[in-house]
CSV table of C-alpha atoms and ligand atoms in Angstrom, one decimal:
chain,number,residue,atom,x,y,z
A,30,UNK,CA,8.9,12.9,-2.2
A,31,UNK,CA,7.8,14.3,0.9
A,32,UNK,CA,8.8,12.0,4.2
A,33,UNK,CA,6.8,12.5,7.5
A,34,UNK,CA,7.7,11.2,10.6
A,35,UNK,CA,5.1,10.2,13.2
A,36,UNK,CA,6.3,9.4,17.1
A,37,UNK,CA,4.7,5.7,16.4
A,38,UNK,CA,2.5,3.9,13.9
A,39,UNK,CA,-0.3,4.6,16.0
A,40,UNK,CA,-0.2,8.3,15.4
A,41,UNK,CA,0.9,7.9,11.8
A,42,UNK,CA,-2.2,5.5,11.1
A,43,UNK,CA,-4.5,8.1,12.3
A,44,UNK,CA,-2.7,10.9,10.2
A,45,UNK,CA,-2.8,8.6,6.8
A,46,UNK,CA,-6.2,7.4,7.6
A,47,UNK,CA,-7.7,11.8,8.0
A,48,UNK,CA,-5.5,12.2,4.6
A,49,UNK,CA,-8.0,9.4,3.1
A,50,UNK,CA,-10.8,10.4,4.3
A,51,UNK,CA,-10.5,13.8,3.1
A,52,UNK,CA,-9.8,12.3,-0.2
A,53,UNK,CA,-13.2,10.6,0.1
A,54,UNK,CA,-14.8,14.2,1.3
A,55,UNK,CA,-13.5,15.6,-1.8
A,56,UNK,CA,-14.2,13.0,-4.7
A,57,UNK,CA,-16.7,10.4,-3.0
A,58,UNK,CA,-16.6,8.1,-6.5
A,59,UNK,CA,-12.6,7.8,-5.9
A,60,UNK,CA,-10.4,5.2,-6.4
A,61,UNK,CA,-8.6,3.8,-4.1
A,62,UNK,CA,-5.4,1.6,-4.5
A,63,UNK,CA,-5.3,-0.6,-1.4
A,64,UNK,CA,-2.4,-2.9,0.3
A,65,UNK,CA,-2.1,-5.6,2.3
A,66,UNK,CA,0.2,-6.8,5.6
A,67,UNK,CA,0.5,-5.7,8.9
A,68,UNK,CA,1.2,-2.0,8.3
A,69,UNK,CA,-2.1,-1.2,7.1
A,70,UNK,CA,-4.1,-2.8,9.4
A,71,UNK,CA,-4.3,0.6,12.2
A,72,UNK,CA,-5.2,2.4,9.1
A,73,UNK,CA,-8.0,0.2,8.4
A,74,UNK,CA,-9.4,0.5,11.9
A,75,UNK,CA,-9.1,4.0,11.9
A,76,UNK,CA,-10.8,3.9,8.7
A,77,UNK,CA,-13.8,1.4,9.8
A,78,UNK,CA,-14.0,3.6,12.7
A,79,UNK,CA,-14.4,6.7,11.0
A,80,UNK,CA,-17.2,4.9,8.6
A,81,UNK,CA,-19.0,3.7,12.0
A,82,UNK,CA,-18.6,7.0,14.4
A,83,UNK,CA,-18.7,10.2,11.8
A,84,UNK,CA,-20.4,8.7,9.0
A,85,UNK,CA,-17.3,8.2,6.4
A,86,UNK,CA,-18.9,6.9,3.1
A,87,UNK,CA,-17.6,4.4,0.9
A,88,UNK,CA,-20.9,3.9,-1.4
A,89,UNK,CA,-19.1,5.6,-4.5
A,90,UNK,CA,-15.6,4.5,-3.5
A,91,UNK,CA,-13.9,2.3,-6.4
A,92,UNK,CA,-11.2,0.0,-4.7
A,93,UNK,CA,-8.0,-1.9,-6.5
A,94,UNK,CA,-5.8,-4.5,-4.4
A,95,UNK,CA,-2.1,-4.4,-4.5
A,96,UNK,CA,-1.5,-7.8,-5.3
A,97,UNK,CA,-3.1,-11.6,-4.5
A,98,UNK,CA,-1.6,-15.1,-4.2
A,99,UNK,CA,-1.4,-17.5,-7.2
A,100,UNK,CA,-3.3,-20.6,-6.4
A,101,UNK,CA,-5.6,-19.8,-3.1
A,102,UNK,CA,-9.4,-19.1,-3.6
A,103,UNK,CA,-11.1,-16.2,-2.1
A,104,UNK,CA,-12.0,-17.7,0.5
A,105,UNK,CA,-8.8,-19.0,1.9
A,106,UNK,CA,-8.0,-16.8,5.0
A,107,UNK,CA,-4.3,-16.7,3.8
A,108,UNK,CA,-5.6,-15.1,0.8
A,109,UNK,CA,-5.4,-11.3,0.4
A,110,UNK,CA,-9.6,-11.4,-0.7
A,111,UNK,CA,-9.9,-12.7,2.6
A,112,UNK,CA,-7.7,-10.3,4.8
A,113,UNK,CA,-8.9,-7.1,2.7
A,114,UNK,CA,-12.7,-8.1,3.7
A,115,UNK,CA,-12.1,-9.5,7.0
A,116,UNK,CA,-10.1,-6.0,8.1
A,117,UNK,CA,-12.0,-3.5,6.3
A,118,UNK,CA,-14.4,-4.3,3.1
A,119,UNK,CA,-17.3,-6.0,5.4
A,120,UNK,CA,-17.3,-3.4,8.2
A,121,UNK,CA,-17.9,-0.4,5.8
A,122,UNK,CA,-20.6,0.4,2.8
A,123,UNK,CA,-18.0,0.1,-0.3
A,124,UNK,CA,-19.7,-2.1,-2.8
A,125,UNK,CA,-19.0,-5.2,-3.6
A,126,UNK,CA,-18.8,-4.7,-7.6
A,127,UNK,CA,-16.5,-1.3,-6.7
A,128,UNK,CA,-14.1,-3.8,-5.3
A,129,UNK,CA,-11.3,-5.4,-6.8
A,130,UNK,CA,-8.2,-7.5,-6.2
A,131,UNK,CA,-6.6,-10.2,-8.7
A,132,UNK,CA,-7.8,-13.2,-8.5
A,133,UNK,CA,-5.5,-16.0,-7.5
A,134,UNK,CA,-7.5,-18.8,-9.2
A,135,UNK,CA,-7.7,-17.3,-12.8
A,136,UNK,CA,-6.4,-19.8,-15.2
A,137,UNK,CA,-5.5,-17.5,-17.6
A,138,UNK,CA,-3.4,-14.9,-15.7
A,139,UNK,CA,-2.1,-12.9,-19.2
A,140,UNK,CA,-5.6,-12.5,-20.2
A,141,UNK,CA,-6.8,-11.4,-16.3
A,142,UNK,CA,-4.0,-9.3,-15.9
A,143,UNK,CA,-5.1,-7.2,-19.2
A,144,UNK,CA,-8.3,-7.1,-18.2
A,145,UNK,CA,-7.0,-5.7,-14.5
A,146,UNK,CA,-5.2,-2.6,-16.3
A,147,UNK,CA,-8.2,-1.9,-18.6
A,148,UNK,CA,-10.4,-1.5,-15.6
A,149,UNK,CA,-8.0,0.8,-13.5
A,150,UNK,CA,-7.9,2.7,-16.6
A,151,UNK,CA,-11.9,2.5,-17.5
A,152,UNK,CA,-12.0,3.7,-13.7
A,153,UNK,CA,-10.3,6.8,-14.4
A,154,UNK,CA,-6.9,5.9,-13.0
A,155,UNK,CA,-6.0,5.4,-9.0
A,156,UNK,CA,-6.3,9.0,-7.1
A,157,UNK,CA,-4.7,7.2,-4.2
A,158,UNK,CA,-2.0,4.3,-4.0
A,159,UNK,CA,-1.4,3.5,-0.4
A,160,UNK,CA,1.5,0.9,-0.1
A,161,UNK,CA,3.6,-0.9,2.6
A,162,UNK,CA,7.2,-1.8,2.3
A,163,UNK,CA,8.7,-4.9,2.1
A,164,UNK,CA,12.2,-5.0,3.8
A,165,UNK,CA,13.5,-5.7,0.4
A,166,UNK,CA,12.4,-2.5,-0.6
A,167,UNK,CA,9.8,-3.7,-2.7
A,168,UNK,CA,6.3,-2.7,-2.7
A,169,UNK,CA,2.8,-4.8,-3.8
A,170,UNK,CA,4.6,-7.9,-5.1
A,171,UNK,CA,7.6,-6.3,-7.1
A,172,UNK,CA,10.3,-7.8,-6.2
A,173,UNK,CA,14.2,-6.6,-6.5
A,174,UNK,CA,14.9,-6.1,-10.3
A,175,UNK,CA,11.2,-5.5,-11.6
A,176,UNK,CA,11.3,-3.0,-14.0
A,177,UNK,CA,10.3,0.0,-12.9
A,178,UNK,CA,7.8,0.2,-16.3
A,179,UNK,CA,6.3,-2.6,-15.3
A,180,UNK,CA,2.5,-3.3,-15.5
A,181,UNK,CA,0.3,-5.9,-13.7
A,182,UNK,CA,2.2,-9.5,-14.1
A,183,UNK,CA,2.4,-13.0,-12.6
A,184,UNK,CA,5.7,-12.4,-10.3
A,185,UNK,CA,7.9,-15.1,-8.9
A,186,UNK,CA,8.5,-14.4,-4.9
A,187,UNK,CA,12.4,-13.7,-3.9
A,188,UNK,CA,13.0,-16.5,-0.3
A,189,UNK,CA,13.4,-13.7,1.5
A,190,UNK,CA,10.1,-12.6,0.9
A,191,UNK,CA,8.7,-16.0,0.9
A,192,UNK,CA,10.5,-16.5,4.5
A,193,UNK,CA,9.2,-13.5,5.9
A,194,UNK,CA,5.8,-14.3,4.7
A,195,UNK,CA,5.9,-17.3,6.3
A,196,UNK,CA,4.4,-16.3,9.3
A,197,UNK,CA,0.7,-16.0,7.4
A,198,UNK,CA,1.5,-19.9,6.2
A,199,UNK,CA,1.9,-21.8,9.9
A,200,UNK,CA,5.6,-20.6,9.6
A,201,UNK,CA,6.3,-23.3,7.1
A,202,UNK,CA,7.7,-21.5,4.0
A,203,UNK,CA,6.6,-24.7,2.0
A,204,UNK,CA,3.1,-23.7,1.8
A,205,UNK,CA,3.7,-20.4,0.8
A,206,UNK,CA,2.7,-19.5,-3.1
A,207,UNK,CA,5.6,-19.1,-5.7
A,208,UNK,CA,3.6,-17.0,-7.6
A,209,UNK,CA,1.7,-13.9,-7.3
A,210,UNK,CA,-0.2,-11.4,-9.3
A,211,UNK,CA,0.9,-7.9,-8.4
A,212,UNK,CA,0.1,-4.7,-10.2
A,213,UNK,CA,3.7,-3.1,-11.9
A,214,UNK,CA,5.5,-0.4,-11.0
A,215,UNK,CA,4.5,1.3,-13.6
A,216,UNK,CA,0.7,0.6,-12.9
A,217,UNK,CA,1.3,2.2,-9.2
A,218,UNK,CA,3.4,5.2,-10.9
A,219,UNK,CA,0.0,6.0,-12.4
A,220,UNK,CA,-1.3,6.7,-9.8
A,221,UNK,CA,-2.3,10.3,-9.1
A,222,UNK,CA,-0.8,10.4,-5.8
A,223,UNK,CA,0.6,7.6,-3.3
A,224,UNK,CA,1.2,6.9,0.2
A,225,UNK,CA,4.2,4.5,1.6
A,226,UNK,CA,3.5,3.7,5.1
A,227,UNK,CA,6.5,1.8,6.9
A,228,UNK,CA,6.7,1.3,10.6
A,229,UNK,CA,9.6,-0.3,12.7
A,230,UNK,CA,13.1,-1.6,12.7
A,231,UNK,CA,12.4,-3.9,10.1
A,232,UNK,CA,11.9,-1.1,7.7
A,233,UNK,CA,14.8,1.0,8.5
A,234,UNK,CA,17.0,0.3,6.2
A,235,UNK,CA,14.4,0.0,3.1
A,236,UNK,CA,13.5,3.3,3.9
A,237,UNK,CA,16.6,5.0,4.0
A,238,UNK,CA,17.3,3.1,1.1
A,239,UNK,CA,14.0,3.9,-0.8
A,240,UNK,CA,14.5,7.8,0.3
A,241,UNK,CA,18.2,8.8,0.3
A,242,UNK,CA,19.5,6.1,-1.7
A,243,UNK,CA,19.9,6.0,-5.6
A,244,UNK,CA,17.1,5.5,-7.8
A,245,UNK,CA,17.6,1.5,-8.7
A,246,UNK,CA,15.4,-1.4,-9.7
A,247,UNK,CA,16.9,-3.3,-7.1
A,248,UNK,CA,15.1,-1.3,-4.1
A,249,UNK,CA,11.9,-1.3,-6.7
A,250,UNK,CA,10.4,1.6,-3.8
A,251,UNK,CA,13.7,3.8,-5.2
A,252,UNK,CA,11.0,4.7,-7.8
A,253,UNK,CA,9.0,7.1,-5.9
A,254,UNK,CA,11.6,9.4,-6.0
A,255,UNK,CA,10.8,10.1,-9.7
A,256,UNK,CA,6.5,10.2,-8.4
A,257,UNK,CA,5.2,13.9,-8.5
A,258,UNK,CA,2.8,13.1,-5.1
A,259,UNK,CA,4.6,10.9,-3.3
A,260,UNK,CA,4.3,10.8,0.7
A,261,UNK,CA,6.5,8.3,2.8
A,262,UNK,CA,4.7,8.6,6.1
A,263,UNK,CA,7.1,6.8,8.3
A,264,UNK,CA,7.5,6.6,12.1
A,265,UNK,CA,10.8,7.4,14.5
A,266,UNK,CA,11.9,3.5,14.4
A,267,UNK,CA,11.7,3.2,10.0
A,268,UNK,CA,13.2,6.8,10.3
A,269,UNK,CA,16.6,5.8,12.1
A,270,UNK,CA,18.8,5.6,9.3
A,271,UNK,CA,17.5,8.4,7.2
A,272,UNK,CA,20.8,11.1,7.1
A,273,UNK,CA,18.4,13.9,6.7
A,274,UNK,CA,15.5,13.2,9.2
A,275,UNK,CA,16.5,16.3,10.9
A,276,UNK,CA,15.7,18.5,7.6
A,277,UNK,CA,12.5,16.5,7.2
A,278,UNK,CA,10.9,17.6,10.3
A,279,UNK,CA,12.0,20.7,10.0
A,280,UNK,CA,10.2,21.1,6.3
A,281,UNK,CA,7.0,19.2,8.1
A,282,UNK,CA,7.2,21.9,11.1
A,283,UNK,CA,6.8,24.6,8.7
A,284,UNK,CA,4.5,23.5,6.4
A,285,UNK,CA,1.8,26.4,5.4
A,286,UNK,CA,-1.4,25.7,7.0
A,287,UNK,CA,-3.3,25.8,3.4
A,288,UNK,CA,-0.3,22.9,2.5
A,289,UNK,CA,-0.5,20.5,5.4
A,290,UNK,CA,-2.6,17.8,4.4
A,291,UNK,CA,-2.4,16.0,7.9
B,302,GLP,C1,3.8,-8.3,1.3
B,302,GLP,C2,2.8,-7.4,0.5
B,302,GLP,C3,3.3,-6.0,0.4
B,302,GLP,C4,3.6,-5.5,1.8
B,302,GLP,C5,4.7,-6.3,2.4
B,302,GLP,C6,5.1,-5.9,3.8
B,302,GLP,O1,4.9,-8.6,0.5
B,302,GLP,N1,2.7,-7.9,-0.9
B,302,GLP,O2,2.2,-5.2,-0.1
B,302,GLP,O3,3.9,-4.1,1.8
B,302,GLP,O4,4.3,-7.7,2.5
B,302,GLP,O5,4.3,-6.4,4.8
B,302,GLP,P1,4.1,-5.9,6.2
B,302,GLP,O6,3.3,-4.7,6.2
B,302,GLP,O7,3.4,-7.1,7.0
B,302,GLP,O8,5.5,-5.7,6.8
């Protein structure tokens, strides 16, 4: 696990957004595994930026979601399909059959979410799992307790999560989904490499949790500790209660040049 701290989320987008884009430069048919919530949204911009000002391309990028709402169509602007195209898949050139992200109206959720492993797998696995925190700890839609060899499930939301998500649904908690489909634990442990992004307060203590703590199904981003290319990329506010954040800078500072990724 390697943590990076960046002054502010700004400069920590920017840095996680170069780090994608040369994992685009290097395999342009990768795969992508993408998140949702406000932490990625600098990224994105950075990203859309980068597609519109130095020519990024996404034409052979294959892109999995995270995690969707049971219950809201695509179109729903609540909806996860509608957030991942309104703040990144209609400003760049991915396309549209390289995109993927569980769909919240299935009616046979076992079925679908079989079918979602089979294609990550008949992709050739994720090469990159970005992911956000939630102040839980846990990370697409595992909530505290999911097994850590978990695959891609229906999930029933904790009320902490479905208070803090309230904010998407008019602030009324009432009209926010019970149920999700979220890709396991396992399924993002797959992944070749991933990157945890967490910025502010908020996050603090999940982070320190998550990075110092032990490794426990009941802080379900614990996990990472046991990935062989995982980066926390964190800024000075999520940092505050890490014990070593003095060592980590210190290991970051001195990174070989032919090592440092951002
Ligand atoms: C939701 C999403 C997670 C996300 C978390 C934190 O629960 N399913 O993928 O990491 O919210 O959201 P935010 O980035 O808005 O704090």
């Amino acid at each position: 696990m390697e943590v990076i701290i960046s002054h502010d989320a700004e400069s920590a987008s920017k840095k996680a957004a170069r780090y994608i884009a040369d994992v685009i430069k290097r395999k342009p048919n990768c795969v992508l595994g993408l998140a949702t919530g406000s932490t990625p949204l600098a990224l994105y911009k950075e990203l859309i930026r980068m597609h519109k000002e130095e020519n990024l391309d996404f034409s052979q990028v294959v892109t999995f979601n995270l995690d969707e709402y049971l219950g809201l169509p695509n179109n729903d602007p609540r909806s996860y399909h509608y957030f991942m195209h309104e703040n990144l898949f209609s400003h760049i050139n991915v396309k549209p059959e390289n995109i993927h992200i569980p769909d919240g109206m299935t009616t046979d959720v076992l079925a679908f979410c079989e079918e979602y492993e089979n294609k990550i797998k008949q992709a050739g696995g994720i090469d990159l799992q970005i992911l956000g925190i939630g102040n839980d700890g846990h990370i697409g839609f595992n909530e505290p307790t999911s097994s850590f060899a978990s695959r891609t499930r229906i999930k029933t939301l904790t009320h902490d999560t479905i208070e803090s998500n309230a904010r998407f649904f008019d602030n009324d908690e009432n009209k926010v989904p019970r149920h999700v489909i979220t890709m396991g634990i396992g399924t993002v442990m797959d992944s070749a490499n991933v990157l945890l992004l967490a910025f502010g307060k908020s996050k603090a203590n999940a982070i320190s949790q998550t990075v110092e703590g032990p490794l426990s199904a009941f802080i379900p981003a614990s996990v990472l500790q046991m990935h062989k290319h995982a980066k926390i990329l964190i800024d000075e506010q999520a940092a505050s209660l890490l014990k070593l954040k003095d060592y980590y800078r210190w290991v970051y500072d001195r990174k070989p040049e032919w090592n440092k990724w951002l």
